[in-house]
Amino acid sequence: MIVSNVKKNLGDFSLCVDTFVVSHPGIYGLIGPNGSGKSTLAKIITGLLSPDSGTVDTEGLSAKDITYLSRKPYIMEDTVYNNLVYPLKLRNMKFEENEIAAFLDKMKFTERRNQRAKSLSGGEQQKLSFLRAVIFKPKLIVVDEAMTAMDMESLELFENTIIEEQEKEKSIWIIISHQMPHINRICKKIYSMFDGKLMTDI
Ligand code: ADP
Ligand code: MG
């Protein structure tokens, strides 16, 4: 993924990223204060927002290989299970019921399977959103403060899943978070933003 000369004005905020290259599979961190432009850049990278100028080269990945997880996920008025398999159906991907069951079991989410997804707690909704993404094996995933409401045990379980999935799928994960211990544990490289610009990596 190569970002070149991207500019975006939103009100009095200006994003200006000359170069941001994340081409090698791995888990990367993106940090920075509130309002520094992390979400704006993340949405541009994942195609949810178009830049005023500049380009994002996804190096062969198509929209269906890319996903963006937000802090407040979009949840459909349906059961947890139907929310979960929706991306697979959308992509015409075949899936085995027992694989899904094993996956839910591993992620300690089996008991939520038939619950109305909208009745899940904030942390549980974040878990569902995460599982719904991992299940279709995307190649570029941006996690934008999307694990903030998880308890420590869940965070650890989901972190381990990111590490496993990344290794298995050779995917690129970009984790935006203020939880530094979390970022430090799983990211091989950490980028930071300030005032709409990308700083040198740390
Ligand atoms: P971060 O994710 O780093 O907290 P954002 O990328 O969400 O920051 O936002 C960067 C700045 O742009 C913020 O000051 C925010 O208020 C502003 N902003 C974002 N979207 C809009 C919009 N649609 N209109 C006006 N200002 C916006
Ligand atoms: Mg943000």
mmCIF file of C-alpha atoms and ligand atoms in Angstrom:
data_model
loop_
_atom_site.group_PDB
_atom_site.id
_atom_site.type_symbol
_atom_site.label_atom_id
_atom_site.label_comp_id
_atom_site.label_asym_id
_atom_site.label_seq_id
_atom_site.Cartn_x
_atom_site.Cartn_y
_atom_site.Cartn_z
ATOM 1 C CA MET A 1 0.000 0.000 0.000
ATOM 2 C CA ILE A 2 1.602 3.232 -1.180
ATOM 3 C CA VAL A 3 0.180 6.630 -0.283
ATOM 4 C CA SER A 4 1.597 9.448 -2.415
ATOM 5 C CA ASN A 5 1.033 13.173 -2.002
ATOM 6 C CA VAL A 6 -2.371 12.773 -0.401
ATOM 7 C CA LYS A 7 -4.178 15.939 0.641
ATOM 8 C CA LYS A 8 -7.607 16.283 2.209
ATOM 9 C CA ASN A 9 -9.260 19.341 3.695
ATOM 10 C CA LEU A 10 -12.100 18.882 6.189
ATOM 11 C CA GLY A 11 -13.286 22.158 7.694
ATOM 12 C CA ASP A 12 -10.174 23.809 9.081
ATOM 13 C CA PHE A 13 -8.253 20.532 9.208
ATOM 14 C CA SER A 14 -5.746 19.640 6.491
ATOM 15 C CA LEU A 15 -4.305 16.210 5.966
ATOM 16 C CA CYS A 16 -1.049 16.215 4.036
ATOM 17 C CA VAL A 17 0.793 12.924 3.642
ATOM 18 C CA ASP A 18 3.632 12.959 1.106
ATOM 19 C CA THR A 19 4.610 9.316 1.367
ATOM 20 C CA PHE A 20 3.378 6.401 3.458
ATOM 21 C CA VAL A 21 4.451 2.976 2.304
ATOM 22 C CA VAL A 22 3.360 -0.249 3.985
ATOM 23 C CA SER A 23 4.133 -2.976 1.493
ATOM 24 C CA HIS A 24 5.408 -5.873 3.564
ATOM 25 C CA PRO A 25 2.977 -8.143 5.355
ATOM 26 C CA GLY A 26 3.001 -7.433 9.080
ATOM 27 C CA ILE A 27 1.346 -5.576 11.921
ATOM 28 C CA TYR A 28 1.981 -1.850 12.051
ATOM 29 C CA GLY A 29 0.926 0.787 14.564
ATOM 30 C CA LEU A 30 -0.368 4.287 13.896
ATOM 31 C CA ILE A 31 -0.497 6.640 16.848
ATOM 32 C CA GLY A 32 -1.034 10.345 17.420
ATOM 33 C CA PRO A 33 -3.176 12.760 19.389
ATOM 34 C CA ASN A 34 -6.930 13.211 18.873
ATOM 35 C CA GLY A 35 -7.577 15.157 15.734
ATOM 36 C CA SER A 36 -4.159 14.471 14.186
ATOM 37 C CA GLY A 37 -5.778 12.822 11.165
ATOM 38 C CA LYS A 38 -5.402 9.110 11.849
ATOM 39 C CA SER A 39 -8.981 8.204 10.989
ATOM 40 C CA THR A 40 -8.993 10.460 7.947
ATOM 41 C CA LEU A 41 -5.855 8.746 6.630
ATOM 42 C CA ALA A 42 -7.266 5.318 7.521
ATOM 43 C CA LYS A 43 -10.481 6.002 5.612
ATOM 44 C CA ILE A 44 -8.548 7.226 2.598
ATOM 45 C CA ILE A 45 -6.327 4.116 2.654
ATOM 46 C CA THR A 46 -9.346 1.815 2.811
ATOM 47 C CA GLY A 47 -11.260 3.699 0.135
ATOM 48 C CA LEU A 48 -14.037 5.045 2.369
ATOM 49 C CA LEU A 49 -12.989 8.613 1.726
ATOM 50 C CA SER A 50 -11.451 10.033 -1.413
ATOM 51 C CA PRO A 51 -8.539 12.432 -1.179
ATOM 52 C CA ASP A 52 -8.722 15.934 -2.684
ATOM 53 C CA SER A 53 -5.489 15.075 -4.457
ATOM 54 C CA GLY A 54 -2.852 12.366 -4.460
ATOM 55 C CA THR A 55 -3.100 8.616 -4.802
ATOM 56 C CA VAL A 56 -3.370 5.382 -2.843
ATOM 57 C CA ASP A 57 -1.898 2.389 -4.627
ATOM 58 C CA THR A 58 -3.191 -0.793 -2.991
ATOM 59 C CA GLU A 59 -0.652 -2.846 -4.964
ATOM 60 C CA GLY A 60 -3.143 -5.189 -6.560
ATOM 61 C CA LEU A 61 -5.619 -5.513 -3.719
ATOM 62 C CA SER A 62 -9.256 -4.966 -4.593
ATOM 63 C CA ALA A 63 -11.911 -3.360 -2.393
ATOM 64 C CA LYS A 64 -13.125 -6.743 -1.175
ATOM 65 C CA ASP A 65 -9.660 -7.556 0.228
ATOM 66 C CA ILE A 66 -9.599 -4.386 2.309
ATOM 67 C CA THR A 67 -11.471 -3.593 5.474
ATOM 68 C CA TYR A 68 -11.775 -0.797 8.010
ATOM 69 C CA LEU A 69 -12.837 -1.421 11.593
ATOM 70 C CA SER A 70 -14.131 1.583 13.485
ATOM 71 C CA ARG A 71 -14.581 2.217 17.186
ATOM 72 C CA LYS A 72 -18.351 2.135 16.803
ATOM 73 C CA PRO A 73 -19.008 -0.661 14.327
ATOM 74 C CA TYR A 74 -21.919 -0.827 11.945
ATOM 75 C CA ILE A 75 -24.185 -3.575 13.250
ATOM 76 C CA MET A 76 -27.121 -4.936 11.276
ATOM 77 C CA GLU A 77 -30.542 -5.401 12.856
ATOM 78 C CA ASP A 78 -30.131 -9.186 12.958
ATOM 79 C CA THR A 79 -28.558 -11.987 14.995
ATOM 80 C CA VAL A 80 -24.856 -12.193 15.782
ATOM 81 C CA TYR A 81 -24.539 -15.196 13.477
ATOM 82 C CA ASN A 82 -26.184 -13.444 10.529
ATOM 83 C CA ASN A 83 -24.012 -10.383 11.060
ATOM 84 C CA LEU A 84 -20.992 -12.656 11.089
ATOM 85 C CA VAL A 85 -21.654 -14.540 7.862
ATOM 86 C CA TYR A 86 -22.894 -11.496 5.957
ATOM 87 C CA PRO A 87 -19.468 -10.569 4.500
ATOM 88 C CA LEU A 88 -19.013 -14.169 3.320
ATOM 89 C CA LYS A 89 -22.376 -14.170 1.544
ATOM 90 C CA LEU A 90 -21.656 -10.757 0.079
ATOM 91 C CA ARG A 91 -18.451 -12.124 -1.433
ATOM 92 C CA ASN A 92 -20.032 -15.420 -2.505
ATOM 93 C CA MET A 93 -17.554 -17.262 -0.310
ATOM 94 C CA LYS A 94 -18.383 -20.823 0.675
ATOM 95 C CA PHE A 95 -18.141 -21.618 4.353
ATOM 96 C CA GLU A 96 -18.481 -24.641 6.571
ATOM 97 C CA GLU A 97 -20.849 -24.396 9.514
ATOM 98 C CA ASN A 98 -18.477 -26.374 11.729
ATOM 99 C CA GLU A 99 -15.588 -24.040 10.914
ATOM 100 C CA ILE A 100 -17.656 -21.075 11.999
ATOM 101 C CA ALA A 101 -18.677 -22.899 15.157
ATOM 102 C CA ALA A 102 -15.048 -23.730 15.946
ATOM 103 C CA PHE A 103 -14.039 -20.138 15.292
ATOM 104 C CA LEU A 104 -16.750 -18.765 17.611
ATOM 105 C CA ASP A 105 -15.699 -21.272 20.219
ATOM 106 C CA LYS A 106 -12.064 -20.289 20.012
ATOM 107 C CA MET A 107 -13.031 -16.630 20.337
ATOM 108 C CA LYS A 108 -15.309 -17.388 23.328
ATOM 109 C CA PHE A 109 -18.320 -16.037 21.481
ATOM 110 C CA THR A 110 -20.463 -19.148 21.033
ATOM 111 C CA GLU A 111 -23.004 -18.141 23.667
ATOM 112 C CA ARG A 112 -23.698 -14.908 21.773
ATOM 113 C CA ARG A 113 -24.429 -16.630 18.472
ATOM 114 C CA ASN A 114 -28.209 -16.246 18.422
ATOM 115 C CA GLN A 115 -28.440 -12.959 20.306
ATOM 116 C CA ARG A 116 -29.691 -9.802 18.545
ATOM 117 C CA ALA A 117 -26.411 -8.119 17.623
ATOM 118 C CA LYS A 118 -27.723 -4.672 18.570
ATOM 119 C CA SER A 119 -28.225 -5.889 22.136
ATOM 120 C CA LEU A 120 -24.524 -6.697 22.564
ATOM 121 C CA SER A 121 -22.448 -4.496 24.862
ATOM 122 C CA GLY A 122 -20.001 -2.027 23.310
ATOM 123 C CA GLY A 123 -17.050 -4.360 23.813
ATOM 124 C CA GLU A 124 -19.012 -7.314 22.426
ATOM 125 C CA GLN A 125 -20.004 -5.280 19.363
ATOM 126 C CA GLN A 126 -16.320 -4.543 18.792
ATOM 127 C CA LYS A 127 -15.585 -8.260 19.056
ATOM 128 C CA LEU A 128 -18.317 -9.089 16.545
ATOM 129 C CA SER A 129 -17.012 -6.478 14.146
ATOM 130 C CA PHE A 130 -13.518 -7.922 14.472
ATOM 131 C CA LEU A 131 -14.675 -11.524 13.946
ATOM 132 C CA ARG A 132 -16.811 -10.466 10.985
ATOM 133 C CA ALA A 133 -13.678 -9.043 9.387
ATOM 134 C CA VAL A 134 -11.247 -11.855 10.180
ATOM 135 C CA ILE A 135 -13.650 -14.471 8.847
ATOM 136 C CA PHE A 136 -13.376 -13.340 5.240
ATOM 137 C CA LYS A 137 -9.570 -13.186 5.373
ATOM 138 C CA PRO A 138 -8.927 -9.661 4.169
ATOM 139 C CA LYS A 139 -5.426 -8.719 3.060
ATOM 140 C CA LEU A 140 -5.366 -5.161 4.364
ATOM 141 C CA ILE A 141 -7.086 -4.406 7.650
ATOM 142 C CA VAL A 142 -7.148 -1.072 9.448
ATOM 143 C CA VAL A 143 -8.230 -1.334 13.077
ATOM 144 C CA ASP A 144 -9.183 2.221 14.069
ATOM 145 C CA GLU A 145 -9.509 2.332 17.865
ATOM 146 C CA ALA A 146 -11.715 -0.711 17.389
ATOM 147 C CA MET A 147 -10.549 -2.677 20.423
ATOM 148 C CA THR A 148 -10.928 0.114 22.973
ATOM 149 C CA ALA A 149 -13.898 -1.346 24.827
ATOM 150 C CA MET A 150 -12.514 -4.856 25.223
ATOM 151 C CA ASP A 151 -11.506 -6.195 28.626
ATOM 152 C CA MET A 152 -7.875 -7.271 29.135
ATOM 153 C CA GLU A 153 -8.547 -10.971 28.652
ATOM 154 C CA SER A 154 -10.402 -10.383 25.382
ATOM 155 C CA LEU A 155 -7.803 -7.933 24.167
ATOM 156 C CA GLU A 156 -5.109 -10.554 24.669
ATOM 157 C CA LEU A 157 -7.167 -13.222 22.907
ATOM 158 C CA PHE A 158 -7.872 -10.912 19.969
ATOM 159 C CA GLU A 159 -4.250 -9.735 19.818
ATOM 160 C CA ASN A 160 -3.116 -13.340 19.534
ATOM 161 C CA THR A 161 -5.646 -13.845 16.747
ATOM 162 C CA ILE A 162 -4.258 -10.846 14.870
ATOM 163 C CA ILE A 163 -0.767 -12.326 15.162
ATOM 164 C CA GLU A 164 -1.936 -15.788 14.000
ATOM 165 C CA GLU A 165 -4.070 -14.479 11.136
ATOM 166 C CA GLN A 166 -1.345 -12.146 9.955
ATOM 167 C CA GLU A 167 1.120 -15.016 9.779
ATOM 168 C CA LYS A 168 -1.355 -17.326 8.068
ATOM 169 C CA GLU A 169 -2.698 -14.858 5.517
ATOM 170 C CA LYS A 170 0.449 -12.755 5.049
ATOM 171 C CA SER A 171 -1.786 -9.749 5.436
ATOM 172 C CA ILE A 172 -1.095 -6.154 6.411
ATOM 173 C CA TRP A 173 -2.662 -4.880 9.640
ATOM 174 C CA ILE A 174 -2.567 -1.229 10.645
ATOM 175 C CA ILE A 175 -3.569 -0.730 14.271
ATOM 176 C CA ILE A 176 -4.611 2.743 15.395
ATOM 177 C CA SER A 177 -4.736 2.953 19.164
ATOM 178 C CA HIS A 178 -3.931 4.997 22.234
ATOM 179 C CA GLN A 179 -3.319 1.778 24.156
ATOM 180 C CA MET A 180 0.491 1.836 23.960
ATOM 181 C CA PRO A 181 1.094 -1.491 25.694
ATOM 182 C CA HIS A 182 -1.219 -3.066 23.102
ATOM 183 C CA ILE A 183 0.562 -1.358 20.201
ATOM 184 C CA ASN A 184 4.000 -2.229 21.556
ATOM 185 C CA ARG A 185 3.088 -5.877 22.066
ATOM 186 C CA ILE A 186 1.989 -6.630 18.537
ATOM 187 C CA CYS A 187 3.374 -4.040 16.110
ATOM 188 C CA LYS A 188 6.675 -4.458 14.375
ATOM 189 C CA LYS A 189 6.849 -0.794 13.434
ATOM 190 C CA ILE A 190 4.978 2.246 14.738
ATOM 191 C CA TYR A 191 4.140 5.346 12.728
ATOM 192 C CA SER A 192 2.916 8.531 14.279
ATOM 193 C CA MET A 193 0.845 11.477 13.100
ATOM 194 C CA PHE A 194 0.676 15.046 14.240
ATOM 195 C CA ASP A 195 -1.407 17.898 12.878
ATOM 196 C CA GLY A 196 -2.374 16.103 9.678
ATOM 197 C CA LYS A 197 1.132 14.920 8.895
ATOM 198 C CA LEU A 198 2.950 11.661 9.226
ATOM 199 C CA MET A 199 6.009 11.956 11.446
ATOM 200 C CA THR A 200 9.118 9.858 10.964
ATOM 201 C CA ASP A 201 8.547 6.375 12.309
ATOM 202 C CA ILE A 202 9.577 5.544 15.868
HETATM 203 P P1 ADP B 1 -8.025 11.329 14.647
HETATM 204 O O1 ADP B 1 -8.575 10.056 14.115
HETATM 205 O O2 ADP B 1 -6.516 11.381 14.608
HETATM 206 O O3 ADP B 1 -8.519 11.640 16.025
HETATM 207 P P2 ADP B 1 -9.564 12.512 12.499
HETATM 208 O O4 ADP B 1 -8.867 12.052 11.263
HETATM 209 O O5 ADP B 1 -10.823 11.833 12.850
HETATM 210 O O6 ADP B 1 -8.530 12.511 13.728
HETATM 211 O O7 ADP B 1 -9.905 14.042 12.345
HETATM 212 C C1 ADP B 1 -8.921 15.028 12.056
HETATM 213 C C2 ADP B 1 -9.542 16.396 12.208
HETATM 214 O O8 ADP B 1 -10.467 16.624 11.162
HETATM 215 C C3 ADP B 1 -10.299 16.581 13.508
HETATM 216 O O9 ADP B 1 -9.991 17.844 14.040
HETATM 217 C C4 ADP B 1 -11.752 16.493 13.090
HETATM 218 O O10 ADP B 1 -12.568 17.271 13.919
HETATM 219 C C5 ADP B 1 -11.702 17.039 11.697
HETATM 220 N N1 ADP B 1 -12.763 16.500 10.816
HETATM 221 C C6 ADP B 1 -12.945 15.201 10.502
HETATM 222 N N2 ADP B 1 -14.001 15.050 9.675
HETATM 223 C C7 ADP B 1 -14.494 16.286 9.467
HETATM 224 C C8 ADP B 1 -15.580 16.814 8.712
HETATM 225 N N3 ADP B 1 -16.356 15.997 7.990
HETATM 226 N N4 ADP B 1 -15.765 18.150 8.732
HETATM 227 C C9 ADP B 1 -14.980 18.967 9.446
HETATM 228 N N5 ADP B 1 -13.926 18.533 10.174
HETATM 229 C C10 ADP B 1 -13.688 17.224 10.202
HETATM 230 MG MG MG B 2 -9.823 8.636 14.925
#
